[in-house]
Coordinates of C-alpha atoms in Angstrom, one line a residue:
Chain A
M1 CA 36.8 -29.6 55.3
L2 CA 35.6 -25.8 55.9
T3 CA 31.2 -26.5 56.4
F4 CA 29.1 -23.2 56.8
V5 CA 26.7 -23.9 58.8
G6 CA 23.4 -22.0 58.5
L7 CA 22.1 -20.5 62.2
G8 CA 18.5 -20.8 61.0
L9 CA 16.5 -17.5 62.4
Y10 CA 16.4 -17.9 66.0
D11 CA 17.7 -19.1 68.6
E12 CA 20.2 -22.2 68.9
R13 CA 17.7 -24.3 68.3
S14 CA 17.1 -22.7 65.3
V15 CA 19.6 -25.1 63.6
T16 CA 19.1 -28.3 61.7
V17 CA 20.5 -31.4 63.4
A18 CA 22.3 -32.2 60.7
G19 CA 23.7 -28.6 61.3
R20 CA 24.4 -29.3 64.9
E21 CA 26.5 -32.8 64.8
A22 CA 28.5 -31.1 61.9
I23 CA 29.4 -28.6 65.1
R24 CA 29.9 -30.8 67.6
S25 CA 32.2 -33.3 66.0
A26 CA 33.9 -29.9 64.6
D27 CA 37.5 -29.4 65.2
R28 CA 37.2 -25.3 65.4
V29 CA 33.7 -23.7 65.3
V30 CA 34.2 -19.8 63.8
A31 CA 31.3 -18.3 63.2
E32 CA 30.7 -14.3 62.1
F33 CA 27.6 -12.6 63.5
Y34 CA 28.3 -9.1 61.1
T35 CA 26.0 -9.7 58.3
S36 CA 23.0 -11.1 60.2
R37 CA 22.2 -12.1 64.1
L38 CA 20.2 -14.5 66.1
V39 CA 18.2 -12.3 68.1
G40 CA 16.7 -14.9 70.6
A41 CA 20.7 -16.2 71.5
T42 CA 24.3 -14.7 72.6
V43 CA 27.1 -17.1 71.4
A44 CA 27.3 -17.8 74.8
D45 CA 24.2 -19.8 74.3
V46 CA 25.2 -21.4 71.0
E47 CA 28.6 -22.6 73.2
D48 CA 26.7 -24.4 75.3
A49 CA 23.8 -25.3 74.0
H50 CA 26.9 -27.4 71.5
G51 CA 29.9 -28.1 74.2
V52 CA 31.7 -25.9 71.7
D53 CA 33.9 -23.1 71.6
V54 CA 33.1 -20.5 68.9
E55 CA 35.5 -17.9 68.2
V56 CA 33.8 -14.8 66.8
R57 CA 35.1 -13.0 63.3
D58 CA 34.3 -9.4 62.3
R59 CA 34.7 -8.4 58.7
E60 CA 37.7 -7.7 58.9
G61 CA 38.9 -11.1 60.2
V62 CA 36.9 -13.3 57.6
E63 CA 37.7 -11.2 54.5
R64 CA 40.8 -10.9 55.0
D65 CA 42.2 -12.7 56.8
P66 CA 40.9 -15.9 57.2
D67 CA 43.8 -17.6 58.7
F68 CA 40.9 -20.9 60.0
L69 CA 41.7 -21.3 56.7
D70 CA 45.0 -23.3 57.5
D71 CA 43.5 -25.5 59.9
A72 CA 40.6 -25.9 57.7
A73 CA 42.9 -28.0 55.0
E74 CA 44.0 -30.4 57.7
T75 CA 40.9 -30.4 59.9
D76 CA 37.7 -29.9 59.6
V77 CA 36.7 -26.6 60.5
V78 CA 32.9 -25.2 60.8
F79 CA 32.0 -21.1 59.9
L80 CA 28.7 -21.0 61.9
T81 CA 26.4 -17.9 60.4
A82 CA 22.8 -16.8 60.9
G83 CA 20.3 -17.8 58.5
D84 CA 22.0 -19.7 56.0
P85 CA 25.7 -19.0 55.0
M86 CA 24.9 -18.5 51.6
T87 CA 22.9 -15.9 51.7
S88 CA 25.9 -13.0 51.9
T89 CA 27.9 -12.6 49.0
T90 CA 30.9 -12.6 50.5
H91 CA 30.9 -16.6 51.9
V92 CA 30.7 -17.1 48.6
D93 CA 33.9 -15.3 48.3
L94 CA 35.3 -17.6 51.0
R95 CA 33.9 -20.4 49.7
L96 CA 35.8 -19.9 46.1
R97 CA 39.0 -19.0 48.0
A98 CA 38.5 -22.6 50.0
H99 CA 38.4 -24.3 46.6
E100 CA 41.5 -22.4 45.3
R101 CA 43.5 -24.0 47.7
G102 CA 42.2 -27.1 47.4
I103 CA 39.9 -27.7 50.7
E104 CA 36.7 -29.5 50.5
T105 CA 33.9 -27.5 51.5
R106 CA 29.9 -28.3 52.5
I107 CA 27.1 -26.3 52.9
V108 CA 25.0 -27.4 55.7
N109 CA 21.4 -24.5 55.0
G110 CA 19.7 -22.9 57.3
V111 CA 16.2 -21.5 57.2
T112 CA 16.3 -18.2 55.5
A113 CA 13.8 -15.0 56.8
A114 CA 12.6 -15.0 52.8
T115 CA 10.8 -18.2 53.9
A116 CA 9.5 -17.3 57.3
A117 CA 7.9 -14.1 55.9
V118 CA 5.8 -16.2 52.9
G119 CA 5.0 -18.8 55.4
L120 CA 4.0 -16.6 58.0
T121 CA 2.3 -14.3 55.6
G122 CA 0.6 -16.6 54.0
L123 CA 1.8 -15.4 50.5
Q124 CA 2.5 -18.0 48.1
N125 CA 6.1 -18.6 47.3
Y126 CA 5.9 -18.2 43.4
R127 CA 3.8 -15.3 43.4
F128 CA 7.6 -13.1 44.3
G129 CA 9.6 -11.7 42.5
K130 CA 13.6 -10.1 43.0
A131 CA 13.5 -9.2 46.5
T132 CA 15.7 -5.4 47.0
T133 CA 17.0 -4.1 50.6
L134 CA 15.9 -0.7 52.3
P135 CA 19.1 1.8 53.0
F136 CA 18.7 3.8 56.0
A137 CA 19.3 7.1 54.2
D138 CA 22.2 8.3 54.9
A139 CA 23.4 4.9 53.6
H140 CA 22.9 5.9 49.9
G141 CA 23.2 9.6 50.3
G142 CA 20.5 10.1 48.8
E143 CA 16.6 11.1 51.1
G144 CA 13.8 9.0 51.0
V145 CA 13.8 5.0 48.8
P146 CA 16.3 5.2 46.4
D147 CA 14.9 4.9 42.5
S148 CA 16.1 1.1 42.7
V149 CA 14.2 0.4 45.8
V150 CA 10.9 1.8 43.7
E151 CA 12.0 -0.1 40.6
T152 CA 12.0 -3.0 41.8
V153 CA 8.5 -2.5 43.7
D154 CA 6.9 -1.4 40.9
D155 CA 7.8 -3.6 37.9
N156 CA 7.2 -6.5 40.2
R157 CA 3.5 -5.1 40.7
E158 CA 3.3 -4.9 37.0
H159 CA 3.8 -8.7 37.2
G160 CA 0.7 -9.0 40.4
L161 CA 4.1 -10.2 41.7
H162 CA 5.4 -9.6 45.6
T163 CA 7.9 -7.9 46.8
L164 CA 10.1 -8.6 49.8
V165 CA 11.9 -5.8 51.1
Y166 CA 15.1 -6.5 53.3
L167 CA 15.7 -3.2 55.6
D168 CA 18.9 -2.1 56.1
I169 CA 21.1 -3.4 59.0
K170 CA 24.0 -0.7 60.5
V171 CA 26.7 -2.4 62.9
D172 CA 28.1 0.6 65.0
A173 CA 25.9 2.8 64.8
G174 CA 23.1 4.5 67.2
Q175 CA 19.4 6.2 66.5
Y176 CA 17.0 4.0 65.2
G177 CA 15.7 1.2 67.3
R178 CA 19.3 0.6 68.7
T179 CA 19.0 -2.9 71.2
D180 CA 20.6 -3.4 74.3
R181 CA 20.8 -6.0 73.9
G182 CA 25.1 -6.2 74.4
S183 CA 26.9 -7.9 71.7
P184 CA 26.7 -11.6 70.0
D185 CA 29.5 -12.2 71.4
G186 CA 28.6 -11.2 75.4
T187 CA 31.4 -9.1 75.8
A188 CA 32.2 -6.1 74.2
A189 CA 28.7 -3.1 74.0
R190 CA 28.8 -3.3 69.8
E191 CA 25.4 -1.3 68.7
E192 CA 23.7 -2.0 65.8
E193 CA 21.2 -0.4 64.5
F194 CA 18.0 -1.5 62.7
M195 CA 15.7 0.1 60.7
T196 CA 12.3 -0.9 62.1
A197 CA 9.2 -1.7 60.2
D198 CA 7.3 1.3 60.9
H199 CA 10.5 3.6 59.9
A200 CA 11.0 1.6 57.0
A201 CA 6.8 2.6 56.1
G202 CA 7.5 6.6 57.1
L203 CA 10.3 6.4 53.9
L204 CA 7.6 4.3 51.5
A205 CA 4.1 6.5 52.7
D206 CA 6.1 9.1 50.6
V207 CA 6.0 7.6 47.0
H208 CA 2.9 4.3 48.1
P209 CA 0.3 6.0 51.1
D210 CA -2.1 4.1 50.3
A211 CA -0.9 0.8 49.2
L212 CA -0.9 -2.2 51.6
G213 CA 1.6 -2.9 53.4
I214 CA 2.3 -6.3 55.4
V215 CA 4.7 -5.9 58.8
V216 CA 6.7 -9.3 59.6
A217 CA 8.6 -9.0 62.4
R218 CA 10.5 -11.6 64.8
A219 CA 10.1 -13.3 61.5
G220 CA 11.7 -17.3 63.0
A221 CA 10.6 -16.6 66.7
P222 CA 8.1 -17.7 69.2
D223 CA 6.3 -14.0 68.9
A224 CA 6.7 -13.4 65.2
E225 CA 4.3 -10.8 64.2
V226 CA 2.5 -10.2 61.2
V227 CA 0.6 -6.9 60.7
A228 CA -1.1 -5.7 57.5
D229 CA -1.9 -2.0 56.3
R230 CA -2.0 1.0 54.7
I231 CA 1.7 2.1 54.2
S232 CA 0.6 5.1 55.9
A233 CA -0.7 3.3 59.1
L234 CA 2.3 1.3 59.3
A235 CA 4.9 3.7 60.3
D236 CA 2.4 5.2 63.1
G237 CA 2.8 1.3 64.3
D238 CA 5.4 -0.3 66.9
F239 CA 5.9 -4.2 66.1
G240 CA 8.2 -4.7 68.9
D241 CA 11.7 -6.6 69.3
P242 CA 14.2 -6.5 65.7
L243 CA 14.2 -7.8 63.1
H244 CA 11.9 -6.3 60.8
L245 CA 10.9 -7.2 56.9
L246 CA 8.1 -6.1 54.8
V247 CA 6.3 -7.3 51.8
L248 CA 4.6 -4.9 48.9
P249 CA 2.1 -7.3 47.9
G250 CA 1.5 -7.3 43.9
E251 CA -2.3 -9.1 42.8
L252 CA -3.5 -11.1 46.0
H253 CA -4.8 -14.5 44.9
P254 CA -8.4 -14.9 47.3
L255 CA -7.1 -17.5 49.4
E256 CA -4.0 -14.7 50.5
A257 CA -5.6 -12.3 50.9
E258 CA -8.0 -14.5 53.5
A259 CA -4.9 -15.7 55.2
L260 CA -3.9 -11.6 55.4
A261 CA -7.2 -11.2 57.1
A262 CA -6.9 -13.9 59.1
F263 CA -3.2 -13.9 60.5
G264 CA -2.8 -10.0 59.7
D265 CA -5.6 -8.1 61.0
A266 CA -5.9 -6.4 57.1
P267 CA -8.8 -4.5 57.1
A268 CA -11.0 -5.4 54.4
E269 CA -10.7 -2.2 52.6
L270 CA -7.8 -3.2 51.3
L271 CA -8.0 -6.1 50.2
P272 CA -9.7 -7.8 46.8
E273 CA -14.4 -8.5 47.0
Chain B
M1 CA -2.4 -26.1 69.1
L2 CA -2.1 -27.3 65.4
T3 CA 2.3 -26.7 64.6
F4 CA 2.9 -27.4 61.4
V5 CA 6.7 -28.6 61.0
G6 CA 9.4 -28.9 58.0
L7 CA 11.1 -32.0 58.0
G8 CA 13.4 -29.9 55.9
L9 CA 15.2 -31.6 52.5
Y10 CA 16.8 -34.6 52.3
D11 CA 16.5 -36.7 56.0
E12 CA 15.8 -37.1 59.2
R13 CA 18.6 -34.7 60.1
S14 CA 17.5 -32.6 57.9
V15 CA 14.6 -31.3 60.9
T16 CA 15.7 -27.5 63.0
V17 CA 16.0 -29.1 66.4
A18 CA 13.5 -26.6 67.3
G19 CA 11.2 -28.3 64.9
R20 CA 12.9 -32.0 66.6
E21 CA 11.1 -30.9 70.2
A22 CA 7.9 -30.1 68.6
I23 CA 7.6 -33.6 67.3
R24 CA 9.1 -35.7 70.4
S25 CA 6.8 -33.4 72.9
A26 CA 3.5 -33.7 70.2
D27 CA 0.5 -35.9 71.2
R28 CA -0.3 -36.6 67.6
V29 CA 1.9 -36.4 64.6
V30 CA 0.4 -36.0 61.1
A31 CA 2.2 -36.3 57.7
E32 CA 1.5 -35.6 54.5
F33 CA 4.1 -36.3 51.1
Y34 CA 2.3 -35.6 48.8
T35 CA 3.0 -31.6 47.6
S36 CA 7.2 -33.2 48.6
R37 CA 9.3 -36.1 49.6
L38 CA 12.2 -36.6 51.9
V39 CA 14.7 -38.5 49.2
G40 CA 17.3 -39.7 52.1
A41 CA 14.2 -41.3 54.7
T42 CA 11.3 -43.4 55.1
V43 CA 9.3 -42.2 57.1
A44 CA 10.0 -44.7 59.4
D45 CA 13.2 -43.9 59.8
V46 CA 11.4 -40.7 61.0
E47 CA 9.6 -41.9 63.5
D48 CA 12.8 -43.9 64.6
A49 CA 14.6 -40.5 64.7
H50 CA 11.7 -39.5 67.2
G51 CA 10.6 -41.9 68.8
V52 CA 7.3 -40.8 67.8
D53 CA 4.7 -43.1 65.3
V54 CA 4.1 -41.2 62.3
E55 CA 0.0 -41.2 60.5
V56 CA 1.3 -40.1 57.1
R57 CA -2.4 -39.0 55.4
D58 CA -2.3 -38.4 51.7
R59 CA -4.7 -35.6 49.8
E60 CA -8.0 -36.4 50.3
G61 CA -7.0 -36.6 53.9
V62 CA -5.4 -33.9 54.5
E63 CA -7.9 -31.6 52.2
R64 CA -11.0 -33.1 52.8
D65 CA -11.2 -34.6 55.8
P66 CA -8.6 -33.5 58.6
D67 CA -10.0 -35.4 61.5
F68 CA -6.9 -34.4 63.2
L69 CA -8.1 -30.6 63.6
D70 CA -9.7 -31.8 66.2
D71 CA -7.5 -33.1 68.1
A72 CA -5.7 -29.9 67.8
A73 CA -8.2 -28.4 69.8
E74 CA -7.5 -30.0 72.7
T75 CA -4.2 -31.3 72.4
D76 CA -0.9 -30.6 70.2
V77 CA -1.0 -32.2 67.3
V78 CA 2.4 -31.8 64.9
F79 CA 2.1 -31.8 61.0
L80 CA 5.2 -32.3 58.7
T81 CA 5.8 -31.9 55.5
A82 CA 9.0 -32.2 53.9
G83 CA 11.3 -29.0 53.2
D84 CA 9.1 -25.5 54.8
P85 CA 5.2 -25.9 55.8
M86 CA 4.2 -22.9 54.0
T87 CA 5.5 -23.9 50.8
S88 CA 2.5 -25.3 49.2
T89 CA -0.9 -23.7 49.1
T90 CA -2.5 -26.3 50.3
H91 CA -1.5 -25.9 53.9
V92 CA -1.8 -22.3 53.8
D93 CA -5.9 -23.4 53.0
L94 CA -5.0 -26.0 56.1
R95 CA -4.2 -23.1 58.8
L96 CA -6.8 -21.2 57.9
R97 CA -9.2 -23.7 58.0
A98 CA -7.5 -24.3 62.2
H99 CA -8.2 -20.8 62.9
E100 CA -11.5 -20.5 61.7
R101 CA -12.0 -23.1 64.3
G102 CA -10.3 -21.6 67.2
I103 CA -7.1 -23.5 66.7
E104 CA -3.9 -21.9 67.5
T105 CA -1.7 -22.6 65.6
R106 CA 2.5 -22.3 64.5
I107 CA 5.2 -22.8 62.2
V108 CA 8.3 -24.4 62.0
N109 CA 10.4 -23.3 59.5
G110 CA 12.2 -25.9 56.8
V111 CA 14.8 -25.1 54.9
T112 CA 13.5 -25.1 51.3
A113 CA 15.0 -25.9 48.2
A114 CA 15.2 -22.1 46.8
T115 CA 17.6 -21.9 49.7
A116 CA 19.3 -24.9 49.2
A117 CA 20.1 -24.4 45.2
V118 CA 21.4 -20.6 45.3
G119 CA 23.8 -22.2 47.5
L120 CA 24.9 -24.4 46.1
T121 CA 25.1 -23.0 42.7
G122 CA 27.2 -19.5 44.7
L123 CA 24.8 -17.5 42.5
Q124 CA 23.4 -14.4 44.9
N125 CA 20.0 -14.6 46.2
Y126 CA 18.4 -10.9 46.0
R127 CA 19.6 -12.0 41.8
F128 CA 16.9 -14.4 41.0
G129 CA 13.1 -13.0 39.9
K130 CA 10.1 -15.7 39.6
A131 CA 10.4 -19.1 40.0
T132 CA 8.2 -21.6 37.4
T133 CA 7.6 -25.0 37.2
L134 CA 8.4 -27.3 34.3
P135 CA 5.5 -29.1 34.0
F136 CA 5.6 -32.7 31.8
A137 CA 3.6 -32.1 28.6
D138 CA 0.6 -34.7 29.1
A139 CA 0.1 -32.6 32.8
H140 CA -0.6 -28.9 30.5
G141 CA -1.8 -30.8 27.7
G142 CA 0.4 -29.6 25.2
E143 CA 3.8 -29.9 24.3
G144 CA 7.2 -28.9 24.9
V145 CA 7.4 -26.3 27.1
P146 CA 4.2 -23.7 28.4
D147 CA 4.4 -19.9 27.4
S148 CA 4.3 -18.8 30.9
V149 CA 7.7 -20.8 31.9
V150 CA 9.4 -19.1 28.6
E151 CA 7.7 -16.3 29.8
T152 CA 8.9 -15.7 33.2
V153 CA 12.4 -16.9 32.0
D154 CA 12.4 -14.4 28.9
D155 CA 11.0 -11.6 31.4
N156 CA 13.4 -12.2 34.3
R157 CA 15.9 -12.3 31.8
E158 CA 15.3 -8.6 30.5
H159 CA 15.9 -7.6 34.0
G160 CA 18.5 -9.9 33.9
L161 CA 17.7 -11.9 36.4
H162 CA 18.3 -16.0 37.3
T163 CA 15.1 -17.8 37.3
L164 CA 15.2 -21.0 39.1
V165 CA 12.7 -23.6 38.1
Y166 CA 10.9 -26.4 39.4
L167 CA 10.6 -29.8 38.1
D168 CA 7.3 -31.7 38.0
I169 CA 6.9 -34.4 40.3
K170 CA 3.8 -37.3 39.5
V171 CA 2.5 -39.3 42.1
D172 CA 1.2 -43.1 40.7
A173 CA 2.3 -42.9 37.2
G174 CA 5.6 -44.3 35.5
Q175 CA 8.0 -43.2 32.6
Y176 CA 10.4 -40.8 33.2
G177 CA 12.9 -40.9 36.7
R178 CA 10.6 -43.7 38.1
T179 CA 12.4 -44.6 41.6
D180 CA 12.5 -47.8 42.6
R181 CA 12.6 -46.5 46.4
G182 CA 9.4 -48.0 47.5
S183 CA 7.0 -45.1 49.1
P184 CA 7.4 -43.2 51.6
D185 CA 5.7 -44.9 54.0
G186 CA 7.5 -48.2 53.6
T187 CA 4.1 -50.4 53.1
A188 CA 2.6 -49.5 49.5
A189 CA 4.6 -49.9 45.8
R190 CA 3.6 -46.4 45.3
E191 CA 4.9 -45.0 41.7
E192 CA 6.3 -41.8 41.5
E193 CA 7.7 -40.1 38.4
F194 CA 10.4 -37.3 39.2
M195 CA 11.3 -35.1 35.7
T196 CA 14.6 -35.4 35.1
A197 CA 17.3 -32.5 34.9
D198 CA 17.7 -33.8 31.7
H199 CA 14.7 -34.6 30.2
A200 CA 13.8 -30.3 31.1
A201 CA 17.2 -29.8 29.5
G202 CA 16.1 -31.6 26.5
L203 CA 12.0 -29.3 26.2
L204 CA 13.4 -26.1 26.9
A205 CA 16.5 -26.8 23.7
D206 CA 13.7 -26.1 21.5
V207 CA 13.9 -22.5 23.4
H208 CA 17.6 -21.9 24.3
P209 CA 20.0 -24.6 23.6
D210 CA 22.6 -22.5 23.3
A211 CA 21.8 -20.6 26.3
L212 CA 23.5 -22.0 30.1
G213 CA 21.2 -23.9 32.1
I214 CA 22.4 -24.8 35.4
V215 CA 21.4 -28.2 37.0
V216 CA 21.2 -29.0 41.1
A217 CA 20.9 -32.2 41.8
R218 CA 19.9 -33.9 45.6
A219 CA 20.0 -30.6 47.1
G220 CA 20.5 -30.4 50.6
A221 CA 22.0 -34.2 49.8
P222 CA 25.5 -35.0 50.5
D223 CA 26.1 -36.1 47.4
A224 CA 24.3 -33.1 45.5
E225 CA 25.6 -31.7 42.1
V226 CA 25.5 -28.9 40.7
V227 CA 26.4 -29.1 36.8
A228 CA 26.8 -25.7 35.1
D229 CA 26.9 -25.6 30.6
R230 CA 25.2 -25.5 27.6
I231 CA 21.3 -26.5 27.7
S232 CA 21.1 -28.8 24.9
A233 CA 25.1 -30.4 26.2
L234 CA 22.5 -31.3 29.8
A235 CA 20.0 -32.5 27.4
D236 CA 22.8 -35.6 27.6
G237 CA 23.4 -35.4 30.6
D238 CA 22.8 -38.0 33.7
F239 CA 23.0 -36.2 36.8
G240 CA 21.5 -39.4 39.0
D241 CA 19.6 -39.4 41.3
P242 CA 16.0 -37.3 41.9
L243 CA 15.2 -34.7 43.5
H244 CA 16.8 -31.7 40.6
L245 CA 15.6 -28.6 39.8
L246 CA 17.8 -26.2 36.7
V247 CA 18.2 -22.5 36.7
L248 CA 18.9 -20.2 34.4
P249 CA 20.3 -17.3 34.8
G250 CA 19.9 -13.9 33.8
E251 CA 23.5 -11.3 34.2
L252 CA 26.5 -13.0 36.4
H253 CA 27.6 -10.9 38.9
P254 CA 32.2 -11.7 38.2
L255 CA 32.0 -13.8 41.4
E256 CA 28.6 -15.5 40.2
A257 CA 30.4 -16.5 37.7
E258 CA 33.4 -17.4 39.4
A259 CA 30.9 -19.5 41.2
L260 CA 30.2 -21.7 38.6
A261 CA 33.0 -22.6 37.4
A262 CA 34.2 -24.1 40.4
F263 CA 31.2 -25.9 41.6
G264 CA 29.9 -26.2 38.5
D265 CA 32.4 -26.6 35.6
A266 CA 30.8 -24.5 33.7
P267 CA 32.8 -23.6 30.1
A268 CA 34.6 -20.8 30.0
E269 CA 32.8 -19.7 26.8
L270 CA 29.4 -19.7 28.1
L271 CA 30.5 -17.4 31.3
P272 CA 31.4 -13.2 30.5
E273 CA 35.1 -12.0 30.6

C-alpha cells in the first residue's frame, strides 16, 4: 500500500490526526519537499514528532527512480508532501504508476494554501475563478507578467470572480527573498528563492497599478498576515518570511469588503460603498 | 480569544494535530453542524476523542445569539465546524462580530471537500473554474437545474475548465437520500436530506445527457469512491452513503484522462485519445 499523506501548511502539527497515525504505523516513510515545503519545521522536527525516519527524495528520486514502489507492493509505505499530496501533477503521476503495478493507494488529504488564503481574507470560496501562478521573469523567458496570467485575472474579473495568484518558487537559485534557514532535510545548504508579494505586486503594477490587491503571507502559520491595498502600494511593502500569495479580487460582496477592511486594513476608498 | 477550528471531512481524526491541541486546551468548545457535518463521527465521538464537552448550536444560536462571545472576550473559546471553518459565509460574519468587540480571533484550517475531490479524481487543481451548488428543485422554486448553474458549467467549459458541483443539503426535511444515522448530537432524531449524485445527474441529464460526469462519494472517508461515466448513466447509479459531489470536467489533460480511467473507470469512448 502506498499512502499519500499531506503534511499541511506550516509545521509538524499541521498534519491531520489520521495522517499522523498513517505515518506512525508505516514500514517506511518517504518525502519530497521540492514542490512545496513546511516553513515552520525541518525534516528532523517531523521525524521527532512522529518517531520515524523520513527519507527525503529529490525530483529525480520521485519521478525517475521511485524505488520505494517495490516496498509499497509488499508493505506500508507513506509518501509525505507539504500541503495536500495531490495538488502537484507529479504525485498524480506517481499514484498512476503505483496503480499500474497493482499497488493499492490511499490519500490522506492536507490543508492547502488556497483554503487558508480564502479563510484568512474572508473572501468567499465560491467567488473564486481559475487560479494562476506568477513565474519569475527568467523562468518564462520574457519580461513582466505573462499574457496567460493577465488573461486569467481579467477573465475572472469580467465574471466578478477573484483570482488566487500563486507565486513562483525556485530551488537552487538565489536572488529575491532567499531564505537562510538551510535545507529542510537539515543537511545541505540548499538555496531556495521564493517570489515575495512585493516583487509580484511590482510586476503586476505594470498592468493594473490602481487595482486592489491582497497579500496573504505565511498562510497557515501563527503569524499569518493579510494586507489589502492598491497594487502599486503593495509593491513597496515588506511582508516578512515566505510563503506569500496574492489575491486579485473581482466584485466584492459587502461582507467581503468588511472583512478586508477588518482583517487586511484595506483603504476605504478602494472598497465598494 | 475565539479560535475557529476545522474538523475536516470524515471523523474525529480528520482534524489537524494543531486543531486538536486548540480543542484540548480550550476553556469552552462550541460547535455547529448545520452548514456541514462529519459523516463518520457523532458529537460524542468528538467529545471522547478530545476529552472535552462540546456545546452544539443551531443556526439561531450562532447567528442571532452567540452568547459564547462573552466568554471569548475573557477566555479561550473554540468554535468547531466540519471541513474548513471559513468556507461558510456565516462564520466570516461571526469572526467580524468578534473582531468588532475587540476579541482576538484565530483560524485553524481544515481539509475541504474541494481539496479531497480534486485529489481523488486526479484532476488538476488549477484547471478548475468557479464552483457551484445544485439545489433541490423546491429550494429554488423552479424545476430542474437553475440557469445560474448551467451558465457556470458552460462558461467554465468554454474556457476548458472543470466545475465542482456541490449538492444541496436540507435539514429537517425528508425525501431523497435521508440518513437514518440520527442526529450528530446523538440526542434528537434530526432528519437530513442529502442530494445524491444519481439524483443530481438525473437533473443534469436534461441539459447535458451525453457529457462525462464524475461522482465523488464520501470524499475524505476510507470508503471514498470515484465513478466517471456519461451523465445519463450516472443518473441510474447508486453511490452509497453521503456526502456526494459531482465534477463536470472541461478539457482533459492526458494525465487527467488516465487518472479518470484508472481511478473512476471512465469508459474509453468518453475520454480524449
